[in-house]
């Protein structure tokens, strides 16, 4: 089963990488861009057919390793296809 | 308007970061994990109310700056909320 974990910096946490990309886009004349935030997307393939159980296990993985919950928020998704 | 760009390495392209996370998860006894791929998620806030136009502009941004289309695939999403 495929599970997607999206990890983003919390609101208010400075995102220098996003700022740099924003600046680069402005230099390329993409002036309609107001803000850029950059996060991670982790795609896990796990041997678990029960969605609820998979969600529970991936939540533990996020808390223990994948995300830094002090400064990052994460969401867990199950792709429909 | 918020636009989400998900960037992933193409299938077949080696992902050392994913391998390292997979190894770390195995060390933590998450043995159900078969594979880990790590990509980027970029959240853009752009001053454009037309979805089709926004999609077109973000596609150009991806091709010119955000993604390395030789080794990466990208998808563009519009969050529903």
PDB file of C-alpha atoms in Angstrom:
ATOM      1  CA  UNK A   1       0.000   0.000   0.000  1.00  0.00           C
ATOM      2  CA  UNK A   2       1.269   3.420  -0.952  1.00  0.00           C
ATOM      3  CA  UNK A   3       1.179   6.152   1.657  1.00  0.00           C
ATOM      4  CA  UNK A   4       2.122   9.780   1.035  1.00  0.00           C
ATOM      5  CA  UNK A   5       3.462  11.919   3.858  1.00  0.00           C
ATOM      6  CA  UNK A   6       3.591  15.663   3.245  1.00  0.00           C
ATOM      7  CA  UNK A   7       5.831  17.579   5.615  1.00  0.00           C
ATOM      8  CA  UNK A   8       5.731  21.374   5.781  1.00  0.00           C
ATOM      9  CA  UNK A   9       7.319  23.919   8.089  1.00  0.00           C
ATOM     10  CA  UNK A  10       4.779  25.313  10.557  1.00  0.00           C
ATOM     11  CA  UNK A  11       3.365  28.760   9.920  1.00  0.00           C
ATOM     12  CA  UNK A  12       5.710  31.355  11.332  1.00  0.00           C
ATOM     13  CA  UNK A  13       8.822  29.222  10.978  1.00  0.00           C
ATOM     14  CA  UNK A  14      11.307  30.912   8.661  1.00  0.00           C
ATOM     15  CA  UNK A  15      11.793  29.140   5.321  1.00  0.00           C
ATOM     16  CA  UNK A  16      15.052  30.372   3.737  1.00  0.00           C
ATOM     17  CA  UNK A  17      14.837  27.851   0.886  1.00  0.00           C
ATOM     18  CA  UNK A  18      11.361  29.132   0.018  1.00  0.00           C
ATOM     19  CA  UNK A  19      12.590  32.725   0.180  1.00  0.00           C
ATOM     20  CA  UNK A  20      15.457  31.890  -2.186  1.00  0.00           C
ATOM     21  CA  UNK A  21      13.106  30.243  -4.687  1.00  0.00           C
ATOM     22  CA  UNK A  22      10.708  33.196  -4.407  1.00  0.00           C
ATOM     23  CA  UNK A  23      13.600  35.544  -5.183  1.00  0.00           C
ATOM     24  CA  UNK A  24      14.697  33.397  -8.134  1.00  0.00           C
ATOM     25  CA  UNK A  25      11.134  33.356  -9.538  1.00  0.00           C
ATOM     26  CA  UNK A  26      10.961  37.142  -9.222  1.00  0.00           C
ATOM     27  CA  UNK A  27      14.246  37.433 -11.123  1.00  0.00           C
ATOM     28  CA  UNK A  28      12.687  35.348 -13.898  1.00  0.00           C
ATOM     29  CA  UNK A  29       9.779  37.848 -14.090  1.00  0.00           C
ATOM     30  CA  UNK A  30       7.219  35.654 -12.355  1.00  0.00           C
ATOM     31  CA  UNK A  31       5.938  38.665 -10.457  1.00  0.00           C
ATOM     32  CA  UNK A  32       2.541  37.138  -9.618  1.00  0.00           C
ATOM     33  CA  UNK A  33       4.121  34.921  -6.948  1.00  0.00           C
ATOM     34  CA  UNK A  34       3.316  36.198  -3.443  1.00  0.00           C
ATOM     35  CA  UNK A  35       4.875  33.464  -1.343  1.00  0.00           C
ATOM     36  CA  UNK A  36       6.747  30.182  -1.633  1.00  0.00           C
ATOM     37  CA  UNK A  37       7.002  27.480   1.035  1.00  0.00           C
ATOM     38  CA  UNK A  38       9.043  24.355   0.471  1.00  0.00           C
ATOM     39  CA  UNK A  39       8.450  21.048   2.192  1.00  0.00           C
ATOM     40  CA  UNK A  40       9.088  17.368   1.728  1.00  0.00           C
ATOM     41  CA  UNK A  41       6.922  14.672   0.225  1.00  0.00           C
ATOM     42  CA  UNK A  42       7.739  11.140   1.300  1.00  0.00           C
ATOM     43  CA  UNK A  43       6.164   8.217  -0.555  1.00  0.00           C
ATOM     44  CA  UNK A  44       6.182   5.030   1.470  1.00  0.00           C
ATOM     45  CA  UNK A  45       5.356   1.589   0.140  1.00  0.00           C
ATOM     46  CA  UNK A  46       4.324  -0.492   3.120  1.00  0.00           C
ATOM     47  CA  UNK A  47       3.225  -4.109   3.487  1.00  0.00           C
ATOM     48  CA  UNK A  48      -0.077  -3.418   5.221  1.00  0.00           C
ATOM     49  CA  UNK A  49      -3.492  -3.723   3.609  1.00  0.00           C
ATOM     50  CA  UNK A  50      -5.565  -2.150   6.401  1.00  0.00           C
ATOM     51  CA  UNK A  51      -5.806   1.611   5.968  1.00  0.00           C
ATOM     52  CA  UNK A  52      -6.428   2.454   9.630  1.00  0.00           C
ATOM     53  CA  UNK A  53      -3.506   0.308  10.763  1.00  0.00           C
ATOM     54  CA  UNK A  54      -1.250   1.799   8.076  1.00  0.00           C
ATOM     55  CA  UNK A  55      -2.249   5.310   9.186  1.00  0.00           C
ATOM     56  CA  UNK A  56      -1.416   4.470  12.789  1.00  0.00           C
ATOM     57  CA  UNK A  57       1.996   3.015  11.911  1.00  0.00           C
ATOM     58  CA  UNK A  58       2.926   5.896   9.606  1.00  0.00           C
ATOM     59  CA  UNK A  59       1.924   8.387  12.325  1.00  0.00           C
ATOM     60  CA  UNK A  60       4.417   6.691  14.663  1.00  0.00           C
ATOM     61  CA  UNK A  61       7.082   6.791  11.913  1.00  0.00           C
ATOM     62  CA  UNK A  62       6.478  10.533  11.452  1.00  0.00           C
ATOM     63  CA  UNK A  63       6.673  11.280  15.166  1.00  0.00           C
ATOM     64  CA  UNK A  64       9.782   9.162  15.672  1.00  0.00           C
ATOM     65  CA  UNK A  65      11.800   9.878  12.557  1.00  0.00           C
ATOM     66  CA  UNK A  66      10.282  11.489   9.481  1.00  0.00           C
ATOM     67  CA  UNK A  67       9.141  14.855  10.817  1.00  0.00           C
ATOM     68  CA  UNK A  68      10.561  17.279  13.344  1.00  0.00           C
ATOM     69  CA  UNK A  69       7.286  18.019  15.126  1.00  0.00           C
ATOM     70  CA  UNK A  70       8.736  21.042  16.906  1.00  0.00           C
ATOM     71  CA  UNK A  71       8.922  23.016  13.666  1.00  0.00           C
ATOM     72  CA  UNK A  72       7.085  20.860  11.120  1.00  0.00           C
ATOM     73  CA  UNK A  73       3.501  19.749  10.461  1.00  0.00           C
ATOM     74  CA  UNK A  74       2.719  16.603   8.529  1.00  0.00           C
ATOM     75  CA  UNK A  75      -0.281  15.154   6.740  1.00  0.00           C
ATOM     76  CA  UNK A  76      -0.802  11.539   5.746  1.00  0.00           C
ATOM     77  CA  UNK A  77      -2.584  10.727   2.469  1.00  0.00           C
ATOM     78  CA  UNK A  78      -3.614   7.577   0.694  1.00  0.00           C
ATOM     79  CA  UNK A  79      -3.442   8.006  -3.084  1.00  0.00           C
ATOM     80  CA  UNK A  80      -6.673   6.869  -4.718  1.00  0.00           C
ATOM     81  CA  UNK A  81      -5.094   5.005  -7.618  1.00  0.00           C
TER      82      UNK A  81
ATOM     83  CA  UNK B   1      -4.597  31.287  -5.099  1.00  0.00           C
ATOM     84  CA  UNK B   2      -2.646  28.421  -3.587  1.00  0.00           C
ATOM     85  CA  UNK B   3      -0.964  25.974  -5.918  1.00  0.00           C
ATOM     86  CA  UNK B   4       0.866  22.840  -4.801  1.00  0.00           C
ATOM     87  CA  UNK B   5       3.697  21.431  -6.886  1.00  0.00           C
ATOM     88  CA  UNK B   6       4.839  17.902  -6.047  1.00  0.00           C
ATOM     89  CA  UNK B   7       8.250  16.976  -7.422  1.00  0.00           C
ATOM     90  CA  UNK B   8       9.466  13.391  -7.393  1.00  0.00           C
ATOM     91  CA  UNK B   9      12.470  11.642  -8.883  1.00  0.00           C
ATOM     92  CA  UNK B  10      11.522   9.625 -11.969  1.00  0.00           C
ATOM     93  CA  UNK B  11      11.196   5.873 -11.640  1.00  0.00           C
ATOM     94  CA  UNK B  12      14.590   4.288 -12.051  1.00  0.00           C
ATOM     95  CA  UNK B  13      16.517   7.304 -10.786  1.00  0.00           C
ATOM     96  CA  UNK B  14      18.503   6.393  -7.680  1.00  0.00           C
ATOM     97  CA  UNK B  15      17.228   8.020  -4.481  1.00  0.00           C
ATOM     98  CA  UNK B  16      19.987   7.855  -1.838  1.00  0.00           C
ATOM     99  CA  UNK B  17      18.003   9.993   0.627  1.00  0.00           C
ATOM    100  CA  UNK B  18      15.069   7.588   0.361  1.00  0.00           C
ATOM    101  CA  UNK B  19      17.404   4.611   0.829  1.00  0.00           C
ATOM    102  CA  UNK B  20      18.875   6.216   3.966  1.00  0.00           C
ATOM    103  CA  UNK B  21      15.415   6.850   5.446  1.00  0.00           C
ATOM    104  CA  UNK B  22      14.374   3.285   4.560  1.00  0.00           C
ATOM    105  CA  UNK B  23      17.441   1.981   6.377  1.00  0.00           C
ATOM    106  CA  UNK B  24      16.727   4.188   9.399  1.00  0.00           C
ATOM    107  CA  UNK B  25      13.100   2.979   9.534  1.00  0.00           C
ATOM    108  CA  UNK B  26      14.295  -0.628   9.409  1.00  0.00           C
ATOM    109  CA  UNK B  27      16.669   0.074  12.308  1.00  0.00           C
ATOM    110  CA  UNK B  28      13.669   1.362  14.273  1.00  0.00           C
ATOM    111  CA  UNK B  29      11.865  -1.964  13.632  1.00  0.00           C
ATOM    112  CA  UNK B  30       9.462  -0.655  11.016  1.00  0.00           C
ATOM    113  CA  UNK B  31       9.957  -3.796   8.979  1.00  0.00           C
ATOM    114  CA  UNK B  32       6.744  -3.432   6.968  1.00  0.00           C
ATOM    115  CA  UNK B  33       8.286  -0.667   4.859  1.00  0.00           C
ATOM    116  CA  UNK B  34       9.155  -1.917   1.356  1.00  0.00           C
ATOM    117  CA  UNK B  35      10.326   1.275  -0.257  1.00  0.00           C
ATOM    118  CA  UNK B  36      10.800   4.981   0.455  1.00  0.00           C
ATOM    119  CA  UNK B  37      11.024   7.769  -2.142  1.00  0.00           C
ATOM    120  CA  UNK B  38      11.595  11.353  -1.111  1.00  0.00           C
ATOM    121  CA  UNK B  39      10.560  14.362  -3.118  1.00  0.00           C
ATOM    122  CA  UNK B  40       9.747  18.014  -2.688  1.00  0.00           C
ATOM    123  CA  UNK B  41       6.444  19.754  -2.152  1.00  0.00           C
ATOM    124  CA  UNK B  42       6.361  23.418  -3.098  1.00  0.00           C
ATOM    125  CA  UNK B  43       3.388  25.545  -2.047  1.00  0.00           C
ATOM    126  CA  UNK B  44       3.013  28.674  -4.129  1.00  0.00           C
ATOM    127  CA  UNK B  45       0.706  31.561  -3.362  1.00  0.00           C
ATOM    128  CA  UNK B  46       0.092  33.344  -6.639  1.00  0.00           C
ATOM    129  CA  UNK B  47      -1.947  36.419  -7.552  1.00  0.00           C
ATOM    130  CA  UNK B  48      -4.051  34.777 -10.244  1.00  0.00           C
ATOM    131  CA  UNK B  49      -7.713  33.853  -9.891  1.00  0.00           C
ATOM    132  CA  UNK B  50      -8.074  31.860 -13.119  1.00  0.00           C
ATOM    133  CA  UNK B  51      -7.202  28.213 -12.571  1.00  0.00           C
ATOM    134  CA  UNK B  52      -6.243  27.430 -16.177  1.00  0.00           C
ATOM    135  CA  UNK B  53      -3.988  30.472 -16.394  1.00  0.00           C
ATOM    136  CA  UNK B  54      -2.408  29.658 -13.019  1.00  0.00           C
ATOM    137  CA  UNK B  55      -1.762  26.075 -14.180  1.00  0.00           C
ATOM    138  CA  UNK B  56      -0.111  27.356 -17.353  1.00  0.00           C
ATOM    139  CA  UNK B  57       2.141  29.806 -15.466  1.00  0.00           C
ATOM    140  CA  UNK B  58       3.141  27.245 -12.826  1.00  0.00           C
ATOM    141  CA  UNK B  59       3.990  24.741 -15.578  1.00  0.00           C
ATOM    142  CA  UNK B  60       6.408  27.291 -17.039  1.00  0.00           C
ATOM    143  CA  UNK B  61       7.887  27.908 -13.563  1.00  0.00           C
ATOM    144  CA  UNK B  62       8.424  24.161 -13.110  1.00  0.00           C
ATOM    145  CA  UNK B  63      10.080  23.748 -16.493  1.00  0.00           C
ATOM    146  CA  UNK B  64      12.307  26.792 -16.061  1.00  0.00           C
ATOM    147  CA  UNK B  65      13.282  26.611 -12.410  1.00  0.00           C
ATOM    148  CA  UNK B  66      11.450  24.406  -9.928  1.00  0.00           C
ATOM    149  CA  UNK B  67      12.002  20.930 -11.382  1.00  0.00           C
ATOM    150  CA  UNK B  68      14.884  19.257 -13.142  1.00  0.00           C
ATOM    151  CA  UNK B  69      12.838  17.588 -15.864  1.00  0.00           C
ATOM    152  CA  UNK B  70      15.709  15.311 -16.879  1.00  0.00           C
ATOM    153  CA  UNK B  71      15.433  13.321 -13.645  1.00  0.00           C
ATOM    154  CA  UNK B  72      12.257  14.609 -11.993  1.00  0.00           C
ATOM    155  CA  UNK B  73       8.512  14.442 -12.636  1.00  0.00           C
ATOM    156  CA  UNK B  74       6.145  17.037 -11.262  1.00  0.00           C
ATOM    157  CA  UNK B  75       2.413  17.302 -10.658  1.00  0.00           C
ATOM    158  CA  UNK B  76       0.422  20.482 -10.118  1.00  0.00           C
ATOM    159  CA  UNK B  77      -2.506  20.476  -7.669  1.00  0.00           C
ATOM    160  CA  UNK B  78      -5.053  23.001  -6.527  1.00  0.00           C
ATOM    161  CA  UNK B  79      -6.019  22.437  -2.883  1.00  0.00           C
ATOM    162  CA  UNK B  80      -9.792  22.341  -2.479  1.00  0.00           C
ATOM    163  CA  UNK B  81      -9.985  24.389   0.714  1.00  0.00           C
TER     164      UNK B  81
END
